[in-house]
XYZ file of C-alpha atoms in Angstrom:
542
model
C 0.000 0.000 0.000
C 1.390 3.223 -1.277
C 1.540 5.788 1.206
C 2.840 9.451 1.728
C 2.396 12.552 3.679
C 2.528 15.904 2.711
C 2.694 19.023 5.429
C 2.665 22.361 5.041
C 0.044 25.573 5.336
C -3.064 23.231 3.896
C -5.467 25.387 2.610
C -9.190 24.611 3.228
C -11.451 26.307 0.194
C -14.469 25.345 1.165
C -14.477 26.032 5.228
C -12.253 29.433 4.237
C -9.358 28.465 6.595
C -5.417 28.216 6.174
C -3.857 26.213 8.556
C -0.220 24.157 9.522
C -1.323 20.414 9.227
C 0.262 16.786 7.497
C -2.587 15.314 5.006
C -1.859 11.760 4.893
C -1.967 9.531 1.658
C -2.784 6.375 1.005
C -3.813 4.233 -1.961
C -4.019 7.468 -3.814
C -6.736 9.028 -1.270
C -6.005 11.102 1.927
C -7.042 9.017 4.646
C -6.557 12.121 7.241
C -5.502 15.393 7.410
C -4.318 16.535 10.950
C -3.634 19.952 12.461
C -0.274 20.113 13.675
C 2.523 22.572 13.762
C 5.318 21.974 11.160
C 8.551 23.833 9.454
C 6.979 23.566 5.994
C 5.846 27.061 4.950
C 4.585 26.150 1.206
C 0.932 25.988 1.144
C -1.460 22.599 -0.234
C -4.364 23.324 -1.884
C -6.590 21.275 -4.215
C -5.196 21.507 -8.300
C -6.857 23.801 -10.664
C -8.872 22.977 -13.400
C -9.595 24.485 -16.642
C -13.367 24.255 -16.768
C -13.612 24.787 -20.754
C -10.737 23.898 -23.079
C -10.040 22.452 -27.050
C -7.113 20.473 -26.506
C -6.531 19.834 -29.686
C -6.482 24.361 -29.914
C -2.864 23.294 -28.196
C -1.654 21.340 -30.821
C -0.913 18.819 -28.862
C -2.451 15.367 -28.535
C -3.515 14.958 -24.822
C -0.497 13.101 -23.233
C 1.371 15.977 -24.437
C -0.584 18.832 -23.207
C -0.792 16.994 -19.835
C 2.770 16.640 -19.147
C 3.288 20.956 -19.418
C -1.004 21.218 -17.651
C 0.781 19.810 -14.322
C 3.619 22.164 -14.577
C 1.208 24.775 -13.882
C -0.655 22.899 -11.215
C -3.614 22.438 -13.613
C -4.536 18.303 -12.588
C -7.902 18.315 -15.006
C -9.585 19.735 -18.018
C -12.981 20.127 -19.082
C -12.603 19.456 -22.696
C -14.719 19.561 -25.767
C -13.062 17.376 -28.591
C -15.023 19.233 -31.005
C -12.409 20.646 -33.571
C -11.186 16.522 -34.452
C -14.804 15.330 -33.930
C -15.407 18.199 -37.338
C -12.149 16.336 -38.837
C -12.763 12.746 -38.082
C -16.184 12.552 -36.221
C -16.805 9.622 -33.321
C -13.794 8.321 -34.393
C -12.017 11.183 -33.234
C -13.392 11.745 -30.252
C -12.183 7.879 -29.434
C -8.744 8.944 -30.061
C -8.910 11.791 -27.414
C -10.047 9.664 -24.994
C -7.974 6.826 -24.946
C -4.892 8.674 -25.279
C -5.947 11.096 -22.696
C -6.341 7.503 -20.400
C -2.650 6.850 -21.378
C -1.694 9.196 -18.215
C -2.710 10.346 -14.916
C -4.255 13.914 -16.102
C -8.372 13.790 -15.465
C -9.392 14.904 -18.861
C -13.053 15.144 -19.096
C -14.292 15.053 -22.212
C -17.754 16.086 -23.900
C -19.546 14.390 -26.714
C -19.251 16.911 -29.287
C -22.884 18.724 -30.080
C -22.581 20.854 -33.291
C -20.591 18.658 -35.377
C -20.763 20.535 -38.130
C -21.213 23.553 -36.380
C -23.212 24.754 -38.900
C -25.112 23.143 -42.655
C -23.455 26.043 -43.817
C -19.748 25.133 -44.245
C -18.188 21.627 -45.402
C -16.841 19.113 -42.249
C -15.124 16.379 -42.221
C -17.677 14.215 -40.609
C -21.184 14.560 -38.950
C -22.430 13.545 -35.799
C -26.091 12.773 -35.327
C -28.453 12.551 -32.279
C -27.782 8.521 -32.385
C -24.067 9.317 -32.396
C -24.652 11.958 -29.226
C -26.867 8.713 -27.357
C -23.465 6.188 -27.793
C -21.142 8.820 -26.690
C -23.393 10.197 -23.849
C -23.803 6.630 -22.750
C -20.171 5.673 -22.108
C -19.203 6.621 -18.305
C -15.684 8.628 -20.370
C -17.830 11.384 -21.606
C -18.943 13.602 -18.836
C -21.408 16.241 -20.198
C -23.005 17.818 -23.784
C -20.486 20.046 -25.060
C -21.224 23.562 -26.196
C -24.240 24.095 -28.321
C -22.866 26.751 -30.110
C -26.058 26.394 -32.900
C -27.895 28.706 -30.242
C -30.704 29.862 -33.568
C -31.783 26.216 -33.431
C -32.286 26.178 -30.122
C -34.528 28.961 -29.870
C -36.193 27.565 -33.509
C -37.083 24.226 -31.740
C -34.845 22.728 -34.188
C -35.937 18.966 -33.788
C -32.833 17.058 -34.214
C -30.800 19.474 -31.953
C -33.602 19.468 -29.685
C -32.759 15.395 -30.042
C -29.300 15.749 -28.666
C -30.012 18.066 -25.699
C -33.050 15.416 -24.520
C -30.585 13.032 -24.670
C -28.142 15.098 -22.069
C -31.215 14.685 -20.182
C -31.813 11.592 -20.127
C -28.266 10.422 -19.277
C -28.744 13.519 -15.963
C -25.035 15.144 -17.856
C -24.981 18.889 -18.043
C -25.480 20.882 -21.190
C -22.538 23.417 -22.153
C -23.584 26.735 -24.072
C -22.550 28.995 -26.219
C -24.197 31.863 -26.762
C -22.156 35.170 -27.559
C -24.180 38.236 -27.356
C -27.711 36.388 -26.638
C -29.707 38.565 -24.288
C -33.474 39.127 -23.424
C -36.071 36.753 -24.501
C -33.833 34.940 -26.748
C -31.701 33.962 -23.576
C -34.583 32.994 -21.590
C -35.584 30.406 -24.314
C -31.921 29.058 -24.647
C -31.440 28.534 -20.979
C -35.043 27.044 -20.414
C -33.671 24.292 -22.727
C -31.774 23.061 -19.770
C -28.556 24.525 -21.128
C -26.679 25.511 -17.538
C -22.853 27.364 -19.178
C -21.738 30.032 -20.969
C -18.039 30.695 -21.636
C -18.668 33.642 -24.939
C -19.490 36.688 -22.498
C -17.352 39.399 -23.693
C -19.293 42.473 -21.671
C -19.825 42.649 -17.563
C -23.618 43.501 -18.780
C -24.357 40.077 -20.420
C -22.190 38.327 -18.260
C -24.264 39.886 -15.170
C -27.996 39.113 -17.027
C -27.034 35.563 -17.569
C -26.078 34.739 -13.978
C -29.249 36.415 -12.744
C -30.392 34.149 -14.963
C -29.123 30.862 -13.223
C -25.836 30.065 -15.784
C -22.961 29.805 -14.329
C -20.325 32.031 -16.303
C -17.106 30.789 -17.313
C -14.680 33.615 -17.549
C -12.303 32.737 -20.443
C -8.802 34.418 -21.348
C -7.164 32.619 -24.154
C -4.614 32.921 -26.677
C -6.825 34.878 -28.851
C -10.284 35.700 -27.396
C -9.577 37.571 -23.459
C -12.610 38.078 -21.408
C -10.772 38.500 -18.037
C -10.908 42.324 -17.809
C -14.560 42.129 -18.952
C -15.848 39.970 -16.598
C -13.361 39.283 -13.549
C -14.954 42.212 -11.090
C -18.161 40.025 -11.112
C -16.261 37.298 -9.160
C -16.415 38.772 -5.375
C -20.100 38.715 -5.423
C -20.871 35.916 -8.243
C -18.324 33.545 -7.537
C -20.158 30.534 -6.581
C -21.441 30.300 -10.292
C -18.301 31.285 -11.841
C -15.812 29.219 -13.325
C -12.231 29.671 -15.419
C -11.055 28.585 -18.704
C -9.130 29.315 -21.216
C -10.805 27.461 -24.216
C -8.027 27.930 -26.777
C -4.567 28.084 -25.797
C -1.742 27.918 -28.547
C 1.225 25.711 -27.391
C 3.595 28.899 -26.604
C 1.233 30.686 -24.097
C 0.713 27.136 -22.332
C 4.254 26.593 -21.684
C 4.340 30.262 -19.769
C 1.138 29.605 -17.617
C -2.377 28.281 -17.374
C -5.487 28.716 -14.952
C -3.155 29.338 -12.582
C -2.150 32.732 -14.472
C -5.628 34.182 -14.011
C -5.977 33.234 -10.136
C -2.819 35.522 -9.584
C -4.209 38.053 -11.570
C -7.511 37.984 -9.607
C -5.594 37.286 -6.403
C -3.332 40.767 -7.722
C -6.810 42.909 -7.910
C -7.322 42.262 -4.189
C -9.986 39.658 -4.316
C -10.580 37.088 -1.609
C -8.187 34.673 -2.236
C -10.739 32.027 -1.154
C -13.272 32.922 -3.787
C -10.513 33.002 -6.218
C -9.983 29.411 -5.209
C -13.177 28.696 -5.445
C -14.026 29.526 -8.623
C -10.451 28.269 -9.881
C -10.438 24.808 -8.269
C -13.934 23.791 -6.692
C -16.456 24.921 -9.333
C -15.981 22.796 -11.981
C -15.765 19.727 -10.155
C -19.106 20.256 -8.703
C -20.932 21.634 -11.887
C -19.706 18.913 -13.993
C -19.711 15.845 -11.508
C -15.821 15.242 -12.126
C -13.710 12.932 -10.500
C -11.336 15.006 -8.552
C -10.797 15.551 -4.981
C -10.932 18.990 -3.289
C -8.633 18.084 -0.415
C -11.171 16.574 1.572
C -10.844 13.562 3.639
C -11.778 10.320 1.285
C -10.857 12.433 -1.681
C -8.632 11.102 -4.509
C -5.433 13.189 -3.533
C -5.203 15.713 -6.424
C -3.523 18.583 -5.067
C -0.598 20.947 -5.148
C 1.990 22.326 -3.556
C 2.753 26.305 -4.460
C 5.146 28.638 -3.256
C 2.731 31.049 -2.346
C -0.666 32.117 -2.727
C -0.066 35.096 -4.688
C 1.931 33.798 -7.819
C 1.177 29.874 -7.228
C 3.699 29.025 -8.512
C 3.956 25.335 -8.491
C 6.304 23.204 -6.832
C 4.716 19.925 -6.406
C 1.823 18.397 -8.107
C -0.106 14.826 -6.846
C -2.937 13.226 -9.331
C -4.471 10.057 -7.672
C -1.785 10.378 -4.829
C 1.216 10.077 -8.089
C 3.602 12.782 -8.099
C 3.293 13.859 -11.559
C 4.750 17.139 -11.455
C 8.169 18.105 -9.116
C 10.281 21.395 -8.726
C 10.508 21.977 -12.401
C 10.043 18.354 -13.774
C 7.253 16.742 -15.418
C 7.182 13.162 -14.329
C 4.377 11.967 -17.384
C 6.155 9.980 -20.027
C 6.005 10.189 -23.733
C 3.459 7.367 -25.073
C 2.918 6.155 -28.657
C -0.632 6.783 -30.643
C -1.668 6.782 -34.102
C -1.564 8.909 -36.559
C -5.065 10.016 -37.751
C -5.925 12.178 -40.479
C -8.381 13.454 -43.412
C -7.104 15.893 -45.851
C -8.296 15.163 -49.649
C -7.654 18.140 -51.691
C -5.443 18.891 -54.111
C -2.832 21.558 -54.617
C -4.590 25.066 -55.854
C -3.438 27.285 -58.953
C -3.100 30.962 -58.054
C -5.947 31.973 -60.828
C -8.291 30.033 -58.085
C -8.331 33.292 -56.005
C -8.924 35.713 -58.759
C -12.815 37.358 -57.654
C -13.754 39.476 -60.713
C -15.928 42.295 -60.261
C -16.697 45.742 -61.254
C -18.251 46.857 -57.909
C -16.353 49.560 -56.147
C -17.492 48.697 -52.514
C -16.949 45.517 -50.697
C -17.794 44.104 -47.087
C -15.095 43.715 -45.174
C -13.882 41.486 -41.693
C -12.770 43.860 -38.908
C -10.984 41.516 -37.226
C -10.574 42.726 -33.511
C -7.032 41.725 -31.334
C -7.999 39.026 -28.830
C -11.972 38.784 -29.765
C -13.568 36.182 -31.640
C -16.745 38.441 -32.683
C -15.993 40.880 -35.659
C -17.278 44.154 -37.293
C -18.667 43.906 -41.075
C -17.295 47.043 -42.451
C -17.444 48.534 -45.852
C -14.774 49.877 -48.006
C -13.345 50.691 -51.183
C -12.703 48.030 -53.455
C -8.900 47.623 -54.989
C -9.192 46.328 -58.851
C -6.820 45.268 -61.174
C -7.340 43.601 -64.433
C -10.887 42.957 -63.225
C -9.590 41.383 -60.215
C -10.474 42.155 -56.185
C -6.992 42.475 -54.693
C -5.189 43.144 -51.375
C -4.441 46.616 -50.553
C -1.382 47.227 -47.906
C -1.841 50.752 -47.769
C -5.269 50.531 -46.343
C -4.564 47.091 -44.880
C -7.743 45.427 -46.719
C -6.241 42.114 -47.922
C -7.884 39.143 -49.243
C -8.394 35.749 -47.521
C -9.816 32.562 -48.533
C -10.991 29.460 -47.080
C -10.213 25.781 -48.914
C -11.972 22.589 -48.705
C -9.572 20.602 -47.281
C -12.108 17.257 -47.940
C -12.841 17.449 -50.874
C -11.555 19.644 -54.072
C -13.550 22.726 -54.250
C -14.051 26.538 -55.651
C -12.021 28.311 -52.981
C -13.866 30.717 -51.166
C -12.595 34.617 -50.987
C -13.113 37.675 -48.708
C -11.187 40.406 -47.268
C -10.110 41.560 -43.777
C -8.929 44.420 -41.957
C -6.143 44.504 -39.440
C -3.923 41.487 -40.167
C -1.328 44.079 -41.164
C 0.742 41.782 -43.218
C 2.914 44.234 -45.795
C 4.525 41.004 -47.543
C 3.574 37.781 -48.120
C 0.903 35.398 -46.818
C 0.261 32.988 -44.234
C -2.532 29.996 -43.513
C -3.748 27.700 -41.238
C -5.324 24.095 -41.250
C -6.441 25.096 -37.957
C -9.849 27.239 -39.026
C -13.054 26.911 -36.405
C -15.066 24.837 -36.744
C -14.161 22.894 -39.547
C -10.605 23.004 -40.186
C -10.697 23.862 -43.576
C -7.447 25.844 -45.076
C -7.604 29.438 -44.292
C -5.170 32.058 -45.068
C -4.896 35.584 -45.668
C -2.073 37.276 -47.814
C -0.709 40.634 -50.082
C -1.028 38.451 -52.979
C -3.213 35.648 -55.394
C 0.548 34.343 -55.716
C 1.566 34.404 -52.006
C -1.922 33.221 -50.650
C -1.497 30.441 -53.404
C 1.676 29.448 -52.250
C 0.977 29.194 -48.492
C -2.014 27.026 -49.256
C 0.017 24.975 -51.327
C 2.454 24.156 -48.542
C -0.284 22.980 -45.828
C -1.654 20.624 -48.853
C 1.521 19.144 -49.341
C 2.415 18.725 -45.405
C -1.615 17.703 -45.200
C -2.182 20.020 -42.489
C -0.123 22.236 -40.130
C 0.613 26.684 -40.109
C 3.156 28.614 -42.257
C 4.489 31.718 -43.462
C 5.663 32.618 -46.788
C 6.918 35.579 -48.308
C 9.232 35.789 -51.785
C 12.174 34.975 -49.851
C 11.180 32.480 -47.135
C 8.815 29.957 -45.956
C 8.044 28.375 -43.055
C 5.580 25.531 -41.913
C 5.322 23.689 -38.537
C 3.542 20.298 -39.676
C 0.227 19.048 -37.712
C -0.151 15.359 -39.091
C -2.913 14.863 -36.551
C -5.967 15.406 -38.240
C -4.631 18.150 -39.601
C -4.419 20.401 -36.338
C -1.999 18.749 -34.069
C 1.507 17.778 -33.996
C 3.049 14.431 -33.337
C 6.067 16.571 -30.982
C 6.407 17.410 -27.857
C 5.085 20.682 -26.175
C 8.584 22.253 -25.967
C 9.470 20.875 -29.950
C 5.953 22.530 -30.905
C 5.984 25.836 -28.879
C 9.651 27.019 -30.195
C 8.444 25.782 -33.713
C 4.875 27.835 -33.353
C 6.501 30.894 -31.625
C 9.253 31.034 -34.578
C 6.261 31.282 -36.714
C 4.226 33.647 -35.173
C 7.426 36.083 -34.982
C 7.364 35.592 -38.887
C 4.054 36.493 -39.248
C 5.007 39.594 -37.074
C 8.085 40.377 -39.476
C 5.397 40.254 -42.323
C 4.028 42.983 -40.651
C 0.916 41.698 -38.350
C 0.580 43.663 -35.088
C -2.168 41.096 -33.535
C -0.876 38.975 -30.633
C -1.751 35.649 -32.048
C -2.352 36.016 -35.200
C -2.250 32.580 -36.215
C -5.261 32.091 -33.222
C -7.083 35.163 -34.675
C -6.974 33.777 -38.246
C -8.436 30.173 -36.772
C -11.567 32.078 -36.065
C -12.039 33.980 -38.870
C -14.262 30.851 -40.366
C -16.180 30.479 -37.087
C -19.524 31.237 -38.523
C -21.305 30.745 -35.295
C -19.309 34.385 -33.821
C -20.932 37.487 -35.261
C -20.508 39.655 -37.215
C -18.928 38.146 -40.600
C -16.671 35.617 -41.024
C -15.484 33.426 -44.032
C -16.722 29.566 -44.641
C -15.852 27.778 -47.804
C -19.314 28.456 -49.166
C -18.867 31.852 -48.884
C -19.092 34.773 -46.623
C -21.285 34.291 -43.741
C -23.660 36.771 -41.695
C -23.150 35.634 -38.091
C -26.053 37.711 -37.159
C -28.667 37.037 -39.409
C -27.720 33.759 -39.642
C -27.298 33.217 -43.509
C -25.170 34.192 -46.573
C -24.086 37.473 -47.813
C -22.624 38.901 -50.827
C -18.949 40.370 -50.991
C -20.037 43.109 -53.209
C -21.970 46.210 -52.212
């Protein structure tokens, strides 16, 4: 019988008391804790958990993200598979969860519910209200993940309708997604029995939906950042509050995770207890996870920080197994197959001519670290009959390719990518992983979707001179490297996307979204360019 014991200042969320104690281990549960006086000054305090997250947004398959999670004393996710389940459908929602099982990390995974997101753009696979029943059923798949199709909600669309009475049925709780939805609308979408909402991006609808009964999930991720928004609700909302970061490129993980936003909370002067609460306790409850919260009989998942003002992690237990200690990661490397589905073929650069005669054109705004955009209109740039990128004004054209089939590129154009030379593109587009890629040129926008056809997925930059690409083989969005392998390669390429001229702070996470047609106002599918508000197609020319 394995045993340990771990002293220190042990840190009591839920009674709101620090105190000097030894919490005794055995079997991978603590069997006591006892008061007592001891030299240790660190402090013990259940692990965090990210209470919404894409692990796949990483680019790393889950026994990869987990070894750098425990770093930051994060011992369990929340995790909607949904960006492989729109590449490879049940399938690849199998694949998440039995490598996830090939380590200690608690991932908690979600059976997928938009998958596509929308009838609007082309997936890679669909999953029905028979596919939601099998993966609802199975004890690995904790709750419905985000219904992001919010219109078909409110429609009484009967086969979404299908999924969420399933939830039901199986007593699992019903993630939303709802950016923006307010009044009646709201009270129609939450009366559905849908309990979460991680899209707030003002203090006002934040505030209307928990008087509303959801609990609020405050997300700050590598793209979309909701913290300052929403964080000053915490002191008197935080029982129905909850953190996440939802997307979180492999560079920013390495620096920090959940336990980034505590400090920043715990930095504003809030009670470090509700912090905690919200950080740690929360999520567990809401979603019925398996995870102790340092309670006697609990599975001993805990950590042990320096302090609890930067929490900075020293130690970190998962089922009683040190998995994380003073700077080392103690999860090993494990093998897993390759999965992938990438069918088109390589593009010619007259694919992305758009003639027209028109002298206006809707435009993307594409706003720094939000995933909603503006539609504005401007001036059209023509030559030889052709719609093309203008640096000066920083309009420049994008496109999104089928990736599963070969198809008509779609075009648009977007403000504030900022690129002066070159192009670059992603395999990584929300929610279907087509190609998407904006550029200066037909030729350099060509050329960049070229090179993630030939590598079958993965990011680059290219420019006259030089081109780079960091590879995803996994379904075309994650790598088969390491977290350290994959960061330096992605942070390489996002300072050559900078060099090209783009002042966003991810701009490679700020493109992904760009073809999430569920986030108003107007984004770019590879049917065409897509109203987010009204809900349907609209044309590129005014």
């Amino acid at each position: 019988m394995s045993k340990k014991v771990l002293k220190g200042n042990i840190v009591d969320i839920q009674d709101r008391r620090i105190f000097k104690g030894e919490i005794h281990i055995a079997d991978g549960k603590i069997k006591s804790i006892i008061e007592k006086d001891c030299e240790e000054n660190h402090y013990i305090l259940p692990g965090f958990v990210d209470a919404h997250i894409h692990i796949e947004s990483s680019m790393l398959v889950p026994s990869e993200f987990a070894k750098i999670a425990v770093k930051h004393g994060t011992v369990a996710t929340v995790s909607d598979p949904h960006e492989i389940a729109n590449v490879l459908g049940v399938k690849g929602v199998e694949f998440m969860i039995e490598n996830g099982k090939k380590t200690p990390f608690k991932f908690n995974f979600g059976a997928p519910s938009c998958v596509p997101a929308t009838p609007f753009e082309s997936a890679g696979a669909i999953i029905d209200s028979d596919d939601i029943k099998h993966l609802l059923s199975h004890p690995d798949i904790k709750y419905l993940a985000e219904m992001m199709n919010y219109p078909c909600v409110i429609n009484d669309d009967a086969e979404v309708h299908k999924k969420i009475e399933w939830a039901k049925h199986f007593d699992k709780p019903i993630d939303g997604h709802a950016p923006g939805l307010r009044g009646d609308d709201l009270d129609k979408y939450i009366s559905a029995g849908i309990s979460t909402d991680h899209e707030c991006f003002t203090n006002d609808e934040a505030l209307e939906k928990l008087q509303k009964g959801m609990k609020v999930i405050i997300r700050e991720g590598s793209a979309a950042k909701n913290f300052d928004a929403l964080i000053d609700l915490l002191p008197e909302h935080y029982e129905n509050m909850m953190l996440c970061s939802d997307d979180k490129h492999p560079d920013d993980l390495l620096l920090g995770h959940i336990n980034q936003l505590a400090e920043r909370a715990v930095a504003k002067g809030m009670d470090v207890f509700k912090v905690l609460h919200v950080a740690c306790v929360n999520p567990v409850k809401h979603y019925n996870l398996d995870v102790g919260l340092l309670q006697v009989g609990d599975e001993a998942d805990c950590i042990v920080v320096q302090d609890l003002k930067a929490f900075k992690t020293l130690q970190t237990y998962i089922n009683g197994e040190l998995v994380f200690d003073n700077g080392v990661s103690k999860i090993k490397h494990v093998d897993f197959e390759i999965l992938n589905n990438f069918n088109t073929k390589k593009k010619n650069v007259s694919d992305f001519r758009f003639e027209t005669n028109k002298f206006k054109i809707r435009v993307i705004e594409c706003l720094d670290g939000e995933l909603v955009t503006n539609e504005i209109i401007e001036n059209a740039t023509i030559e030889n009959g052709n719609l093309i990128s203008n640096t000066e004004t920083d309009i420049l054209k994008m496109t999104v390719v089928n990736r599963y089939e070969n198809a008509e590129p779609s075009v648009a154009f977007i403000k504030n990518f900022g690129l002066k030379e070159g192009a670059i593109a992603s395999s990584v587009g929300h929610d279907s992983h087509n190609i998407i890629a904006v550029g200066v040129s037909d030729k350099a926008i060509c050329k960049a979707v070229n090179l993630l056809i030939e590598n079958k997925g993965g990011i680059c930059a290219v420019s006259d001179k030089d081109e780079k690409v960091v590879p995803l083989p996994v379904a075309g969005i994650m790598s088969d490297q390491n977290a350290k392998t994959i960061g330096k390669a992605y942070a390489e390429l996002d300072k050559m996307a900078k060099d090209l001229g783009s002042k966003l702070h991810a701009p490679y996470m700020s493109l992904s979204f760009m073809a999430l047609l569920v986030i108003p106002s107007l984004k770019l599918g590879d049917k065409g360019l897509f109203d987010g508000n009204s809900f349907q197609f609209t044309d590129l020319e005014v």
